[in-house]
PDB file of C-alpha atoms in Angstrom:
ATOM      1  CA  UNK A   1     -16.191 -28.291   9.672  1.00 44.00           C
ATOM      2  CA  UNK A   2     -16.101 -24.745   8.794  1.00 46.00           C
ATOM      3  CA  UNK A   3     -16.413 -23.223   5.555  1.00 55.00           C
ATOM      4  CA  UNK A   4     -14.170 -20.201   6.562  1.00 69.00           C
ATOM      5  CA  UNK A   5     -11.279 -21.819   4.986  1.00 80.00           C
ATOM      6  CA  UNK A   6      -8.947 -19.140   3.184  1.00 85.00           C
ATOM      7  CA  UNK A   7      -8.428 -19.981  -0.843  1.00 87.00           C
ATOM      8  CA  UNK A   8      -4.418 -20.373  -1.729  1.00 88.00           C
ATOM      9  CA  UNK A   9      -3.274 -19.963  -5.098  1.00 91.00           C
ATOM     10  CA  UNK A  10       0.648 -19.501  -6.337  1.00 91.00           C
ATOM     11  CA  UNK A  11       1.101 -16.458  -8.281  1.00 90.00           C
ATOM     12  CA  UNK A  12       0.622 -17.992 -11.571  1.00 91.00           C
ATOM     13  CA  UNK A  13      -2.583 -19.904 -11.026  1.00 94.00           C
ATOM     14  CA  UNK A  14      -3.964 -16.638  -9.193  1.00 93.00           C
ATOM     15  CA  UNK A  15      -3.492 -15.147 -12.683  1.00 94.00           C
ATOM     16  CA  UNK A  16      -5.032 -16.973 -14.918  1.00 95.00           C
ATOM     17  CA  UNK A  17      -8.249 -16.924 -12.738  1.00 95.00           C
ATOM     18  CA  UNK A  18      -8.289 -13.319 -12.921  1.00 95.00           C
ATOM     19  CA  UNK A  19      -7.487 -13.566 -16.074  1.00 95.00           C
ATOM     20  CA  UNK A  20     -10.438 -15.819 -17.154  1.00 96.00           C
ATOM     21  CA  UNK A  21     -12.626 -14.010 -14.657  1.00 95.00           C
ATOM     22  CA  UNK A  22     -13.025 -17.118 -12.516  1.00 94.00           C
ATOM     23  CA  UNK A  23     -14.990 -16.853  -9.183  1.00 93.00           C
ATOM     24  CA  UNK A  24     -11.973 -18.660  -7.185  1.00 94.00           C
ATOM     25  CA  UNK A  25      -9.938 -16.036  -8.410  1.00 93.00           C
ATOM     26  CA  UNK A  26     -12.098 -13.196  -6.652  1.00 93.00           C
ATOM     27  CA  UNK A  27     -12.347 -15.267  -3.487  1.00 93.00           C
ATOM     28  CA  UNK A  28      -8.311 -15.890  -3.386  1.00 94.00           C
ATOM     29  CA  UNK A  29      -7.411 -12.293  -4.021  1.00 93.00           C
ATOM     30  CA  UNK A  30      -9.198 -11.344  -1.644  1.00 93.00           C
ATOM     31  CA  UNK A  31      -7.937 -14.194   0.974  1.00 93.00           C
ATOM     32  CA  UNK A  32      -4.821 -13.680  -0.100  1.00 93.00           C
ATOM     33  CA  UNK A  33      -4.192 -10.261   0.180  1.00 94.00           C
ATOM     34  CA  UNK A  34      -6.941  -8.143   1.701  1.00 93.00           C
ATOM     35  CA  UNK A  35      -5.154  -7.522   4.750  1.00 92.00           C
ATOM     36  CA  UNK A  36      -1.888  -6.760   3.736  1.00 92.00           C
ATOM     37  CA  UNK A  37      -3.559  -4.137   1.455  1.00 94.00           C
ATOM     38  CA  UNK A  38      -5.917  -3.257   3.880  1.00 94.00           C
ATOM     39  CA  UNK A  39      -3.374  -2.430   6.204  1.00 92.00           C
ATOM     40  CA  UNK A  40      -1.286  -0.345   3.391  1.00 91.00           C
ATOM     41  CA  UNK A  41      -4.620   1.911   3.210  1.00 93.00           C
ATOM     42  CA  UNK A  42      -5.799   2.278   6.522  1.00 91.00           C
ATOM     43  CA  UNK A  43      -2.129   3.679   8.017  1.00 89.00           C
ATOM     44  CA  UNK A  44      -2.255   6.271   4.598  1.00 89.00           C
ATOM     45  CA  UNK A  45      -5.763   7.107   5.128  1.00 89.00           C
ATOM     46  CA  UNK A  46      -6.524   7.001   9.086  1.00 87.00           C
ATOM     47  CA  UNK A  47      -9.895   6.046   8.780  1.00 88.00           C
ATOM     48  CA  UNK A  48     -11.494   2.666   8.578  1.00 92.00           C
ATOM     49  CA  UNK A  49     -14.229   3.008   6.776  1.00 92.00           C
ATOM     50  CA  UNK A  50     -12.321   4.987   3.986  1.00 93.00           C
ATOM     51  CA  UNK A  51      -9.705   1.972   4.156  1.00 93.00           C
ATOM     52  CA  UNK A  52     -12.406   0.022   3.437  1.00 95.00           C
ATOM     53  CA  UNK A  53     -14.051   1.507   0.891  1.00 94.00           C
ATOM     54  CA  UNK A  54     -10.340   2.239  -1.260  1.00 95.00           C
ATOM     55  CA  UNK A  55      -9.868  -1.593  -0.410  1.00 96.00           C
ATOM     56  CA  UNK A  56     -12.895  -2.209  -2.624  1.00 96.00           C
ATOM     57  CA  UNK A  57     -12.086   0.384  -5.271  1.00 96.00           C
ATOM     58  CA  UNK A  58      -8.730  -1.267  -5.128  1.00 96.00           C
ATOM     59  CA  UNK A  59      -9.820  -5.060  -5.868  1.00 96.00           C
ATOM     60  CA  UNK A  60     -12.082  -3.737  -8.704  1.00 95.00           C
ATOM     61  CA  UNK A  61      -9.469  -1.958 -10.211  1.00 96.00           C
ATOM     62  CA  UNK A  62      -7.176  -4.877  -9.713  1.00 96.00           C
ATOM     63  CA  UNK A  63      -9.797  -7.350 -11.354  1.00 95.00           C
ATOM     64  CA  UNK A  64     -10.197  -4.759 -14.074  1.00 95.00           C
ATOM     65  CA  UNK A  65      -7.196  -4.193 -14.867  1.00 95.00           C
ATOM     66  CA  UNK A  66      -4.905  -7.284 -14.750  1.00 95.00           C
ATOM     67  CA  UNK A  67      -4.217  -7.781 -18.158  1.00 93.00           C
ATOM     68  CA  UNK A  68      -2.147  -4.590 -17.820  1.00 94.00           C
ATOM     69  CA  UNK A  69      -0.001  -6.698 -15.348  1.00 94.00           C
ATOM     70  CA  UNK A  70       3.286  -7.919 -16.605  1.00 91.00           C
ATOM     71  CA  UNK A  71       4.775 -10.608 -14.886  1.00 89.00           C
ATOM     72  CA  UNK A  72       8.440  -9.425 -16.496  1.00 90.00           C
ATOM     73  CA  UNK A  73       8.072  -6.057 -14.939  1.00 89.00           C
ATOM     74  CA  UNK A  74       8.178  -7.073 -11.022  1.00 87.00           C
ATOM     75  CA  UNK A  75       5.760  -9.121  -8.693  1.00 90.00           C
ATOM     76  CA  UNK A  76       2.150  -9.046  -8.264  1.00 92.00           C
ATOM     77  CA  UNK A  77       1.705  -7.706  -4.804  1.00 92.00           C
ATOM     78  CA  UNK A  78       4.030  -5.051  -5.736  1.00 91.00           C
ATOM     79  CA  UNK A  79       2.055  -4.261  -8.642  1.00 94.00           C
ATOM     80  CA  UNK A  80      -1.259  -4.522  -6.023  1.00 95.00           C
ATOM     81  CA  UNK A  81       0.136  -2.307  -3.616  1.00 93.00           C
ATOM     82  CA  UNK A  82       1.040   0.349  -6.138  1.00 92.00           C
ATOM     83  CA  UNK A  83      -2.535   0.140  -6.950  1.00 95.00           C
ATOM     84  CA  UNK A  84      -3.691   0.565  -3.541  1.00 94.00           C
ATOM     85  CA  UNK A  85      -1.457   3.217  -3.031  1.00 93.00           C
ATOM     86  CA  UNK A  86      -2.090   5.260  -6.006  1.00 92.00           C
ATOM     87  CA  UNK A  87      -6.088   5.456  -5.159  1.00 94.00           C
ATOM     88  CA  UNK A  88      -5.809   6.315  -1.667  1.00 92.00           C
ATOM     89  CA  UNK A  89      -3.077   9.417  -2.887  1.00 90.00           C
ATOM     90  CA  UNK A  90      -5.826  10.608  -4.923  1.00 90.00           C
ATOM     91  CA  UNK A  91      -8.281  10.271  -2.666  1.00 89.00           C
ATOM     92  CA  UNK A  92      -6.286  11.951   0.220  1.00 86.00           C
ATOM     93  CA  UNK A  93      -5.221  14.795  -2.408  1.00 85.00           C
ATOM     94  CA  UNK A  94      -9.281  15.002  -3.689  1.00 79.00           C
ATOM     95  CA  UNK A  95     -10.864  18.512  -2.206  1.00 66.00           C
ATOM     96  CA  UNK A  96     -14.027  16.712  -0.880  1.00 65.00           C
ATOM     97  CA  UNK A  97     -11.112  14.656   0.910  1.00 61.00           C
ATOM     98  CA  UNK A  98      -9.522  17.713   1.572  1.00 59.00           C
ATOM     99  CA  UNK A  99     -12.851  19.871   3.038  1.00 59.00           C
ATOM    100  CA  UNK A 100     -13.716  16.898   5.177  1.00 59.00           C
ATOM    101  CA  UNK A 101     -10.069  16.496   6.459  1.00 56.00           C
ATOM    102  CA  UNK A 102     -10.072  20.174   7.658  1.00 52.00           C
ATOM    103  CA  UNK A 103     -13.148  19.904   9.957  1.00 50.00           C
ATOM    104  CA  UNK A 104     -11.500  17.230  11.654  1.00 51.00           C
ATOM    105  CA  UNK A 105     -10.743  17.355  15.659  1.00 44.00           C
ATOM    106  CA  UNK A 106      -7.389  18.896  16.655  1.00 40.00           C
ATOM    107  CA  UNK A 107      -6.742  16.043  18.535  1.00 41.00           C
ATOM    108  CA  UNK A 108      -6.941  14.031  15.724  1.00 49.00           C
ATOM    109  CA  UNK A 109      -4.780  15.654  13.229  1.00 45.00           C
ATOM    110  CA  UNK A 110      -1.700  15.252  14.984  1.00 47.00           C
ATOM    111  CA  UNK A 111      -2.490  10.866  14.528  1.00 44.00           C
ATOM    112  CA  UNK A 112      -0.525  11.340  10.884  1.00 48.00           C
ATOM    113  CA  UNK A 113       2.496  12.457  12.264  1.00 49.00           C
ATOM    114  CA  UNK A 114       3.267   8.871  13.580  1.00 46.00           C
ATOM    115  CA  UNK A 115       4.464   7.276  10.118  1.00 45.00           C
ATOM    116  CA  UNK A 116       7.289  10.360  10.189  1.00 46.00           C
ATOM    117  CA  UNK A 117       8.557   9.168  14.276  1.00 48.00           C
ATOM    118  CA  UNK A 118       7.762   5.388  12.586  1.00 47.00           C
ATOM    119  CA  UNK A 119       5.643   4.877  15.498  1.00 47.00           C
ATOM    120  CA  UNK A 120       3.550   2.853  13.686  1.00 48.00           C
ATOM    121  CA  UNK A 121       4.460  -0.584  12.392  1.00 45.00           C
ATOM    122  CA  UNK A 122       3.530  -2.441   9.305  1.00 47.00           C
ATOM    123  CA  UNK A 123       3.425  -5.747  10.893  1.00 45.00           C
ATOM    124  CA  UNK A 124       0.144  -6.543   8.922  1.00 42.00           C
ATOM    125  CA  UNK A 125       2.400  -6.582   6.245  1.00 51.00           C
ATOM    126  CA  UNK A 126       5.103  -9.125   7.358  1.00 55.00           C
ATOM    127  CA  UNK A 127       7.734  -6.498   6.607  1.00 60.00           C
ATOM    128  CA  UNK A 128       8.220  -5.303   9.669  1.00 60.00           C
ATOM    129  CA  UNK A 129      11.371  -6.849  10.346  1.00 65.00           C
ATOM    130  CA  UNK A 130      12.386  -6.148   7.051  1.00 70.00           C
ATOM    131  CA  UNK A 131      11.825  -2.224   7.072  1.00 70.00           C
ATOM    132  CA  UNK A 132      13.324  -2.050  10.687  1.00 70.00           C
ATOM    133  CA  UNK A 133      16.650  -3.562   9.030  1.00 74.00           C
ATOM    134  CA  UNK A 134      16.439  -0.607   6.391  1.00 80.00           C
ATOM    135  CA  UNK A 135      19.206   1.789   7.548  1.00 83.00           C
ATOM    136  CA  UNK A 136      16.933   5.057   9.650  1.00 83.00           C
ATOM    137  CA  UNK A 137      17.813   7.452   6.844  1.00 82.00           C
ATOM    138  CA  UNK A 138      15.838   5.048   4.109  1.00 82.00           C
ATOM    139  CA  UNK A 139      13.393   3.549   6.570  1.00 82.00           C
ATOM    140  CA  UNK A 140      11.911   7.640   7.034  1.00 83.00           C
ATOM    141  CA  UNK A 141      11.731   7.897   3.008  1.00 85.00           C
ATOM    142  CA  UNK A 142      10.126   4.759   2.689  1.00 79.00           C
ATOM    143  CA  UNK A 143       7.550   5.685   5.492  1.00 79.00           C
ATOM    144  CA  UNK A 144       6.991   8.835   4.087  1.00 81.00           C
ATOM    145  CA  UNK A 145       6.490   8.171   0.055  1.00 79.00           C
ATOM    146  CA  UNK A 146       4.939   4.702   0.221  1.00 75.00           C
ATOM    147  CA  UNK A 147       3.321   4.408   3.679  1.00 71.00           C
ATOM    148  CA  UNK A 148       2.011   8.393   4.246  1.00 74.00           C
ATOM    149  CA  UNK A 149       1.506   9.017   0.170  1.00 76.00           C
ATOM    150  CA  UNK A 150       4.257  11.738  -0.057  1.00 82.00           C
ATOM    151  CA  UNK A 151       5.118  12.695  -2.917  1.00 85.00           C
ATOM    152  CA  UNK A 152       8.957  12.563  -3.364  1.00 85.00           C
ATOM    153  CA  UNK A 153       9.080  16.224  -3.645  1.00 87.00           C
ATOM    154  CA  UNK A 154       6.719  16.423   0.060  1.00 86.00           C
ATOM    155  CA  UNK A 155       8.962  14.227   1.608  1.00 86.00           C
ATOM    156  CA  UNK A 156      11.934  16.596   0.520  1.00 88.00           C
ATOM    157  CA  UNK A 157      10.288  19.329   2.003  1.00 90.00           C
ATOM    158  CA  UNK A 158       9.617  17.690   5.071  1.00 88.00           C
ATOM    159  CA  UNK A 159      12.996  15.560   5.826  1.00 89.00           C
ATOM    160  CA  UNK A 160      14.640  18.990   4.900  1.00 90.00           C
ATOM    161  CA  UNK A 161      17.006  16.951   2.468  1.00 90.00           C
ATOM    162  CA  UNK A 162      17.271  17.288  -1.637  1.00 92.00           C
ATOM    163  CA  UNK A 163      14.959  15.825  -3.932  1.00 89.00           C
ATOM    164  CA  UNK A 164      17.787  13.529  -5.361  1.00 90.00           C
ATOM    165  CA  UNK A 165      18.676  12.399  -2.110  1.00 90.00           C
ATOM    166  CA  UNK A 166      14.884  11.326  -1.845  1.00 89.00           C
ATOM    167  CA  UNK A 167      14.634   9.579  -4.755  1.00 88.00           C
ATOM    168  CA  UNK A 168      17.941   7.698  -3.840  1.00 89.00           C
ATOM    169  CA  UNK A 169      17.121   6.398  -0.639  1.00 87.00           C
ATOM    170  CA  UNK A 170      13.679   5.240  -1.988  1.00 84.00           C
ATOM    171  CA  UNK A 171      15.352   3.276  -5.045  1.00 85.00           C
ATOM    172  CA  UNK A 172      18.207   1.768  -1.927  1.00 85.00           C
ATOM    173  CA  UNK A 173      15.436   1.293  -0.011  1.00 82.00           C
ATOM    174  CA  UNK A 174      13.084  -0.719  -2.446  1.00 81.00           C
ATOM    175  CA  UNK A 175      16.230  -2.543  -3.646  1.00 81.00           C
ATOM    176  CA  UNK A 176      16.815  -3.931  -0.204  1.00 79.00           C
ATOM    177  CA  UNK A 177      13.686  -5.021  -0.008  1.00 76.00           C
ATOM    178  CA  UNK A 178      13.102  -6.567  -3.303  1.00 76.00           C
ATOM    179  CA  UNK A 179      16.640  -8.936  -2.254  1.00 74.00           C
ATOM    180  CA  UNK A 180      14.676 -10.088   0.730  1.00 66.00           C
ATOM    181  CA  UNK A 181      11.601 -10.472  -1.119  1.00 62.00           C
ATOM    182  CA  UNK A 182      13.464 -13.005  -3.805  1.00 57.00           C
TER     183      UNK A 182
END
């Protein structure tokens, strides 16, 4: 037998092996949710080895920071992803990001556009049939704000709609979700 067997914790006894800095804990985050996250950062980042890396930075941070985690406040994965997200927004928003990003191919440039069309599908994420159900007008916010790293104000710019109207569909959007989550 093989000892690639994935580690499977509930929620609760995830936590309190993070919480007690227990090497099962490390090993089950990572089974757990390393490619869902993975697949968060690589669509927002377009580059593997960046992906990579922020899905390091992202699992330290995570084990670093989970007493900061409140179980009251929403789910972990949520919590994760927000994570996730947040670092590769800085990244992508860093100048040495920034100077890289600008001697990239032509070709290349036009790759980020997909999220916008929704080309791209987060079936790594086993949402996909859940954001497809999201009516088109949410399903382009989401895309934008949690799956490009727009901020609400850059997707209002490039939807051509209000701010308010941005932040709306996001909050219908999430809320949709979140039912089919529970």
């Amino acid at each position: 037998m093989s000892n690639t067997k994935k580690i499977l914790l509930t929620e609760a006894e995830l936590l309190v092996a993070i919480r007690n800095k227990e090497r099962i804990g490390a090993e089950a985050l990572y089974d757990m949710y390393s490619s869902a996250l993975y697949g968060i950062l690589i669509r927002m980042v377009q580059d593997e080895e960046l992906g990579k890396d922020l899905l390091q930075e992202t699992f330290v941070k995570i084990w670093n920071s989970i007493d900061s985690f409140d179980e009251s406040k929403g789910r972990l994965f949520t919590w994760m992803v927000n994570i996730a997200r947040n670092l590769a927004i800085d990244k992508l928003r860093s100048k040495d990001y920034r100077n890289n990003s600008k001697n990239q191919d032509i070709e290349q440039s036009g790759a980020n556009e997909h999220w916008a069309t929704g080309d791209l599908n987060p079936e790594t994420l086993g949402v996909k049939e859940m954001v497809d159900n999201l009516k088109p007008e949410s399903k382009a916010v989401l895309y934008l704000v949690y799956f490009k790293g727009y901020t609400h104000s850059e997707a209002s710019k490039k939807l051509g709609i209000p701010l308010g109207t941005v932040k709306t569909r996001v909050r219908i959007a999430i809320n949709a979700l979140r039912k089919l989550f529970n």
